[in-house]
mmCIF file of the C-alpha atoms, coordinates in Angstrom:
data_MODEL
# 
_entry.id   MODEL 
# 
loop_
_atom_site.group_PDB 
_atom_site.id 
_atom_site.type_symbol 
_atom_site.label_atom_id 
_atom_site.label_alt_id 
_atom_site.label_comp_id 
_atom_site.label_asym_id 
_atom_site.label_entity_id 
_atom_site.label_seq_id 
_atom_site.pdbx_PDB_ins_code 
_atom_site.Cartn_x 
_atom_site.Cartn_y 
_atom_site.Cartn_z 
_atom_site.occupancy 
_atom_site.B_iso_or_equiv 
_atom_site.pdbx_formal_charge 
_atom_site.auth_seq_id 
_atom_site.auth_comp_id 
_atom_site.auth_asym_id 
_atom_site.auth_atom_id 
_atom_site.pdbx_PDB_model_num 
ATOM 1   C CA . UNK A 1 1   ? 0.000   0.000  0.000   1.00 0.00 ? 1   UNK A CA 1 
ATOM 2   C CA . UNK A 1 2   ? 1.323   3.201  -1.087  1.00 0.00 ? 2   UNK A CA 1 
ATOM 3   C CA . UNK A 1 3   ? 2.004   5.719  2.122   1.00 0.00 ? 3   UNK A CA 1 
ATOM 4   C CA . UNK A 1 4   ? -0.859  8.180  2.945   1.00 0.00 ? 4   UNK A CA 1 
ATOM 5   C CA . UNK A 1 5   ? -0.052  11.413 1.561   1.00 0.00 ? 5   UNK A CA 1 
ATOM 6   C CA . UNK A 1 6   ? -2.868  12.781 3.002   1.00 0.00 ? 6   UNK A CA 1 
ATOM 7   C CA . UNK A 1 7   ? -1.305  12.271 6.885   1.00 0.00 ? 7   UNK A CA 1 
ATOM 8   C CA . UNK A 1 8   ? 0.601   15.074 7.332   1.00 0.00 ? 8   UNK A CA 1 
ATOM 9   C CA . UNK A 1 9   ? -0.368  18.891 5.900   1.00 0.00 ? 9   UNK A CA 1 
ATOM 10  C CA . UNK A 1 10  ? 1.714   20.884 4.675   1.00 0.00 ? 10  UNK A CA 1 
ATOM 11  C CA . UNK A 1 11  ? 1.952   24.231 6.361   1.00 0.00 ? 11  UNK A CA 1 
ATOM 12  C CA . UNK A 1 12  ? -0.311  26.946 6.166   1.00 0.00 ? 12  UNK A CA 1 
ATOM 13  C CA . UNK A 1 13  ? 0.446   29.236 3.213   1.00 0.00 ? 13  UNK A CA 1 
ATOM 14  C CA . UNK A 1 14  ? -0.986  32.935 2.551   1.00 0.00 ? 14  UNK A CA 1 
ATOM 15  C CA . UNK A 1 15  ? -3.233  33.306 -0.769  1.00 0.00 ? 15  UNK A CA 1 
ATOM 16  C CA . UNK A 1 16  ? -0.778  35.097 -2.622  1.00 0.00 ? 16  UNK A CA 1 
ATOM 17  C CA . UNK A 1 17  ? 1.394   32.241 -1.713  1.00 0.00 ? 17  UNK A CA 1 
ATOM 18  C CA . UNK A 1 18  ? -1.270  30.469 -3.418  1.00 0.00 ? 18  UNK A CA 1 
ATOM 19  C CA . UNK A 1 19  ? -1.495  32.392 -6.798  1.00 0.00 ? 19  UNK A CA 1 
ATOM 20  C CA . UNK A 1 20  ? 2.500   32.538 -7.608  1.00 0.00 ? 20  UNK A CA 1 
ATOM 21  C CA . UNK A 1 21  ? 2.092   28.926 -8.570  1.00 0.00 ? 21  UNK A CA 1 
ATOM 22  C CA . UNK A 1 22  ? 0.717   29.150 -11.982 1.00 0.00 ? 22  UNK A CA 1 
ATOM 23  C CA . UNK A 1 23  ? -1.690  26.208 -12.836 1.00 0.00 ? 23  UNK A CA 1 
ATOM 24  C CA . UNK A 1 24  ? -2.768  26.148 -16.077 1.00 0.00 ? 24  UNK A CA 1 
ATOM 25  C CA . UNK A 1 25  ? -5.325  23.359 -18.290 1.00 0.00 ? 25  UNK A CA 1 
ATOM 26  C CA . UNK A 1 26  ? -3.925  22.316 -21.467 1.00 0.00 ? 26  UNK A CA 1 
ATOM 27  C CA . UNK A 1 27  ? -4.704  19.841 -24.359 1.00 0.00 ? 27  UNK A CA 1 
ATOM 28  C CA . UNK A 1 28  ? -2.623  16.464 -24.853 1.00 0.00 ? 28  UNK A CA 1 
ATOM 29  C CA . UNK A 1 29  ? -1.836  16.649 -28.630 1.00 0.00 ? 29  UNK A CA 1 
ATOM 30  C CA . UNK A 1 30  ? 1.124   14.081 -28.798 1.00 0.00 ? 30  UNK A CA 1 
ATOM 31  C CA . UNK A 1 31  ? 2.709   11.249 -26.524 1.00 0.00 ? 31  UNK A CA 1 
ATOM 32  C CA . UNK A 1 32  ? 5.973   9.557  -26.942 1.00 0.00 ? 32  UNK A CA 1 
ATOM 33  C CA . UNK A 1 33  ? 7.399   6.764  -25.565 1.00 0.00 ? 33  UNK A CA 1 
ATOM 34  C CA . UNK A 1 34  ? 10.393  7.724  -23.153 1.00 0.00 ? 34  UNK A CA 1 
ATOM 35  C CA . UNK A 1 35  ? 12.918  4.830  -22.867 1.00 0.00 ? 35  UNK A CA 1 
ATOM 36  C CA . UNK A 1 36  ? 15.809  6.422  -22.183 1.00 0.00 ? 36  UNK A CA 1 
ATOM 37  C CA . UNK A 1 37  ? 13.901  7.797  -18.215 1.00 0.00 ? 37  UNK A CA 1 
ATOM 38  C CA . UNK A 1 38  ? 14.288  5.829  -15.072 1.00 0.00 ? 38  UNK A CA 1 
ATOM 39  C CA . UNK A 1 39  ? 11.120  5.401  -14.682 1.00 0.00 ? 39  UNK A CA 1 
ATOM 40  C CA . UNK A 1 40  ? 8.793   4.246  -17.412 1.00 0.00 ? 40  UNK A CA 1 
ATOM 41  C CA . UNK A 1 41  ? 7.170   7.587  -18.546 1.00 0.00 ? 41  UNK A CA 1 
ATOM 42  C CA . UNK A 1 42  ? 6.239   9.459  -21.644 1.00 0.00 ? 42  UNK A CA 1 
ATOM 43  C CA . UNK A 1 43  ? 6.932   12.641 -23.421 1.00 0.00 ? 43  UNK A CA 1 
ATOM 44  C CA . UNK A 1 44  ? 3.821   14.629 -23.566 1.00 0.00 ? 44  UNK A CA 1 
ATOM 45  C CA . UNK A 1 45  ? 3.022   18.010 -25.730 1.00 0.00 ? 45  UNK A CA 1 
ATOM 46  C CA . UNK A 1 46  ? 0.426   20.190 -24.467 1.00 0.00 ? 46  UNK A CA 1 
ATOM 47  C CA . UNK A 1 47  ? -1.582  22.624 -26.376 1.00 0.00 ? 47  UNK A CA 1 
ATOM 48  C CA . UNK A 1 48  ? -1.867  25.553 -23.550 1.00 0.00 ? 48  UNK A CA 1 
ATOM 49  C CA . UNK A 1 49  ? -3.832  28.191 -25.939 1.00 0.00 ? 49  UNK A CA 1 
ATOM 50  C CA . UNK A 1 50  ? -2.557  31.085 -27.761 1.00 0.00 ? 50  UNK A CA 1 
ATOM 51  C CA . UNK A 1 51  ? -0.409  32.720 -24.807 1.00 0.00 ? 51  UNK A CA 1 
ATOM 52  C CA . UNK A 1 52  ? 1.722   29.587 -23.443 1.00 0.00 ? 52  UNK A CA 1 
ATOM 53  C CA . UNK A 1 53  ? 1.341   27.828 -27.006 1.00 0.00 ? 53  UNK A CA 1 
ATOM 54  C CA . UNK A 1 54  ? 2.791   24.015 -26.539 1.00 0.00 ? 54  UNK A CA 1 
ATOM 55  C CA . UNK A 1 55  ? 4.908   22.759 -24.008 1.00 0.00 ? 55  UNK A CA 1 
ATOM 56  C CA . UNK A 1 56  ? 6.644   19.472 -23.252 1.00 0.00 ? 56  UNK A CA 1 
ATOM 57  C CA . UNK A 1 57  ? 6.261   17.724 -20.133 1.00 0.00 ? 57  UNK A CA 1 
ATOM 58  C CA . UNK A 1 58  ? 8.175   14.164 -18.763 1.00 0.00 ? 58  UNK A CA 1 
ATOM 59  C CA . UNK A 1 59  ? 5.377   12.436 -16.926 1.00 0.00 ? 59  UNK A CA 1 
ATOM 60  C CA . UNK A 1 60  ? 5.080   8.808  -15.077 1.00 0.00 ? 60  UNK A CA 1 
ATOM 61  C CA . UNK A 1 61  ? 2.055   7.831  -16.319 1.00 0.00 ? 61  UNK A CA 1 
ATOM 62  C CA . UNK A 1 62  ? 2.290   4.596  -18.184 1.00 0.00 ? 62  UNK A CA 1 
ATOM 63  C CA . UNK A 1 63  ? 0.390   2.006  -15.574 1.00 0.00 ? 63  UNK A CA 1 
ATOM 64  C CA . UNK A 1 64  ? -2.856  3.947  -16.085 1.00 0.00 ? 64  UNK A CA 1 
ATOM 65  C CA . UNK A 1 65  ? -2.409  5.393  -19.536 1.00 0.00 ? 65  UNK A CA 1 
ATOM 66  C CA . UNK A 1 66  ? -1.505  4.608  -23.258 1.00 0.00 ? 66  UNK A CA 1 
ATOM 67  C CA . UNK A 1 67  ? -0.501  7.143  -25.831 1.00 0.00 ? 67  UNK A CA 1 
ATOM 68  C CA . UNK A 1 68  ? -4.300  6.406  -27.099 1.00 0.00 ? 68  UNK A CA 1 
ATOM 69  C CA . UNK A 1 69  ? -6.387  7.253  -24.421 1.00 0.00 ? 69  UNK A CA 1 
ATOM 70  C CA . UNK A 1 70  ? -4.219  10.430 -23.830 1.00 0.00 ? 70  UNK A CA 1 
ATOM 71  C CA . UNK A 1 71  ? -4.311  12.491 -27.178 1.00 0.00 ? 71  UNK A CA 1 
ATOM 72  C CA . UNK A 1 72  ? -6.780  14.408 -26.671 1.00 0.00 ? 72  UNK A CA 1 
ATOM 73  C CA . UNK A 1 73  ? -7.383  14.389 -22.765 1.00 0.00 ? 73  UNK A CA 1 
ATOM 74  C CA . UNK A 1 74  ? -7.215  18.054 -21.004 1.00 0.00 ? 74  UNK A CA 1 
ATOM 75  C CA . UNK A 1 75  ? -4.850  17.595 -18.044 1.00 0.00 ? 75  UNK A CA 1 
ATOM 76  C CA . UNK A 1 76  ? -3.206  20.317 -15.344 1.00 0.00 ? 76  UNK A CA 1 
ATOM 77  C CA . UNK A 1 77  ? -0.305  21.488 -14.982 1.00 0.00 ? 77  UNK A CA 1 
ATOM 78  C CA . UNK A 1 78  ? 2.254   24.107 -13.433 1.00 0.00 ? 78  UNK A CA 1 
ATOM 79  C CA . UNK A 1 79  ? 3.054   26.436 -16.311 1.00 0.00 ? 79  UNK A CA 1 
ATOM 80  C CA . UNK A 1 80  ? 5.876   28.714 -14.109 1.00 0.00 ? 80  UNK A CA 1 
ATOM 81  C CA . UNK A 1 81  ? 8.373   26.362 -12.550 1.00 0.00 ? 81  UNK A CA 1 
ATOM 82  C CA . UNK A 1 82  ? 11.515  26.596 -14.952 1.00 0.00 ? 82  UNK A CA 1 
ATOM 83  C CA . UNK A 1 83  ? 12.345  23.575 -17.020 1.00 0.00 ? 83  UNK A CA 1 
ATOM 84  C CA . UNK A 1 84  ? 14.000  21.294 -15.576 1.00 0.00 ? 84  UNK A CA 1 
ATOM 85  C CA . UNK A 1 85  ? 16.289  18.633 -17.635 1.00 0.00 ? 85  UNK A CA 1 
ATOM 86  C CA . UNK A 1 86  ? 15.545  14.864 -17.218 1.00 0.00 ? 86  UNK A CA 1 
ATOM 87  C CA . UNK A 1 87  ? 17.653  12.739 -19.793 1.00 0.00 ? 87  UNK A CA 1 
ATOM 88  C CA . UNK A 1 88  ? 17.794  14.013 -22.871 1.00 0.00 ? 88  UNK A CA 1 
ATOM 89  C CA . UNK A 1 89  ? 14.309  15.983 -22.325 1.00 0.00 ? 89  UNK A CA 1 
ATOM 90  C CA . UNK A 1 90  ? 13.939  19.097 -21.005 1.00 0.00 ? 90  UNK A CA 1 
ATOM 91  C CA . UNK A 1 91  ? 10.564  18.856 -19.173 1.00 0.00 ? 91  UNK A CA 1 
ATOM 92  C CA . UNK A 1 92  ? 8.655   22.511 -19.450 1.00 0.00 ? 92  UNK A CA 1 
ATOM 93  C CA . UNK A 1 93  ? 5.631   22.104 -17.170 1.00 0.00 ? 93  UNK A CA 1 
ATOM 94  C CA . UNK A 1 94  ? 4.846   19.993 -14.392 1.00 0.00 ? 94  UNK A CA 1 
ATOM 95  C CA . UNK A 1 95  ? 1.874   18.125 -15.097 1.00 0.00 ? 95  UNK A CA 1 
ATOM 96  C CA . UNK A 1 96  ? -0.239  17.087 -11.683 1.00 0.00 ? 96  UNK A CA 1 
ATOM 97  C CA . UNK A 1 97  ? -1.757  14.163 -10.762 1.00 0.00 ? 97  UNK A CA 1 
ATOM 98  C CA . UNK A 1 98  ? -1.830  12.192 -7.392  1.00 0.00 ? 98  UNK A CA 1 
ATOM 99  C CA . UNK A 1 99  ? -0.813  8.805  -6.375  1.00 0.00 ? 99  UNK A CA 1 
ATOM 100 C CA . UNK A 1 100 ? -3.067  5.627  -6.443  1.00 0.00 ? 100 UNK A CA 1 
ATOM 101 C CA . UNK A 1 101 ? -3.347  2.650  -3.501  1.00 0.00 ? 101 UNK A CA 1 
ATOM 102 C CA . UNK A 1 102 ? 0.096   1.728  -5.267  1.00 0.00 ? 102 UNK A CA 1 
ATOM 103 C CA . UNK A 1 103 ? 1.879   4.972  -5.885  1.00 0.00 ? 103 UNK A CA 1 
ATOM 104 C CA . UNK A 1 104 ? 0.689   5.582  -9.275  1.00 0.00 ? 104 UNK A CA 1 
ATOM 105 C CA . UNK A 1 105 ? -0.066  8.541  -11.043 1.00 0.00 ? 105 UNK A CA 1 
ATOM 106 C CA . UNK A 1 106 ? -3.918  9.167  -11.489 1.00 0.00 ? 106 UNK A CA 1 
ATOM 107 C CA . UNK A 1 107 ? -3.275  12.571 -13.378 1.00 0.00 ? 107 UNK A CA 1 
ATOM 108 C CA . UNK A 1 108 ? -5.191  15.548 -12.361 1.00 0.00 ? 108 UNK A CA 1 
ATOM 109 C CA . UNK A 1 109 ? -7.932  16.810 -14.491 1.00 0.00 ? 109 UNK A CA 1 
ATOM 110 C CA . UNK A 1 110 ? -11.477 18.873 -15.722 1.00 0.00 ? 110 UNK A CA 1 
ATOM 111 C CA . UNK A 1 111 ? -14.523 17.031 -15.545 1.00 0.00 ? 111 UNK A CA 1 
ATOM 112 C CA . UNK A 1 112 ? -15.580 19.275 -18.434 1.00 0.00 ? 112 UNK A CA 1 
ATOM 113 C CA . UNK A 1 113 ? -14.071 21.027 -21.366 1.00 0.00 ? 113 UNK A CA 1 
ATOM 114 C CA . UNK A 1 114 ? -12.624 24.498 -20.683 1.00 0.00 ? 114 UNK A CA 1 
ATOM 115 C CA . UNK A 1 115 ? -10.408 26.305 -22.845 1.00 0.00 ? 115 UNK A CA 1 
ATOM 116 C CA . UNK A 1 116 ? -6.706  25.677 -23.419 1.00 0.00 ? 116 UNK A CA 1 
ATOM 117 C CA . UNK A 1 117 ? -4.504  27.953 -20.891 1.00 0.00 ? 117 UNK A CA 1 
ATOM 118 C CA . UNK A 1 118 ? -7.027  28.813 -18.585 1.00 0.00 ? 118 UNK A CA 1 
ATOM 119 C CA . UNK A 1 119 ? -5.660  28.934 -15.047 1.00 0.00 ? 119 UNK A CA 1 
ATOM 120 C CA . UNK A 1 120 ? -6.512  27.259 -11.900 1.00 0.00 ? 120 UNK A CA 1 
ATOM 121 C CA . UNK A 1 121 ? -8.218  29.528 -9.521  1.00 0.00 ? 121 UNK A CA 1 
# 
């Protein structure tokens, strides 16, 4: 069984705390296979909308999710964290999602359409 995250909070945080981290909906137009990760993942662009355009993100994802049932999906993400190099990737967004009974990623997302780039408030 994968560890509670849920026992401990983290500390209390002011709003504008809150609204520096920039969380943003986006559009899964592509998926590649990563094999050269640690971890089995893929190689995601997201369509963010006219402002952000598309960005790549490095996600562990593959025990719940094929390339097929991802194209397509609307997911979250952190749009403002810089991008951070994993392998031969550099990773441009974070994209969120929280851990299973077994400490897989169940990604975050809208229940129903909105449009590309809007943010999380």
């Amino acid at each position: 069984m994968h560890k509670d995250m849920t026992a401990e909070l983290a500390e209390t945080i002011a709003f504008d705390d809150f609204l520096k981290v920039d969380i943003r909906v986006g559009t899964i137009i592509e998926v590649q296979d990563f094999p050269k990760a640690r971890k089995p993942s893929y190689i995601l662009r997201i369509d963010f909308g006219e402002v952000l355009g598309i960005r790549k993100s490095s996600a562990q994802i593959t025990k719940h999710y094929t390339p097929e049932t991802l194209v397509g999906r609307q997911v979250m993400a952190v749009v403002n964290f810089p991008p951070r190099q994993i392998g031969p990737v550099m990773s441009e967004v974070l994209t969120l999602g929280f851990p299973d009974e077994a400490g897989e990623v169940v990604l975050a997302s809208v229940d129903k359409p909105v449009a590309n780039g809007v943010r999380l408030f």
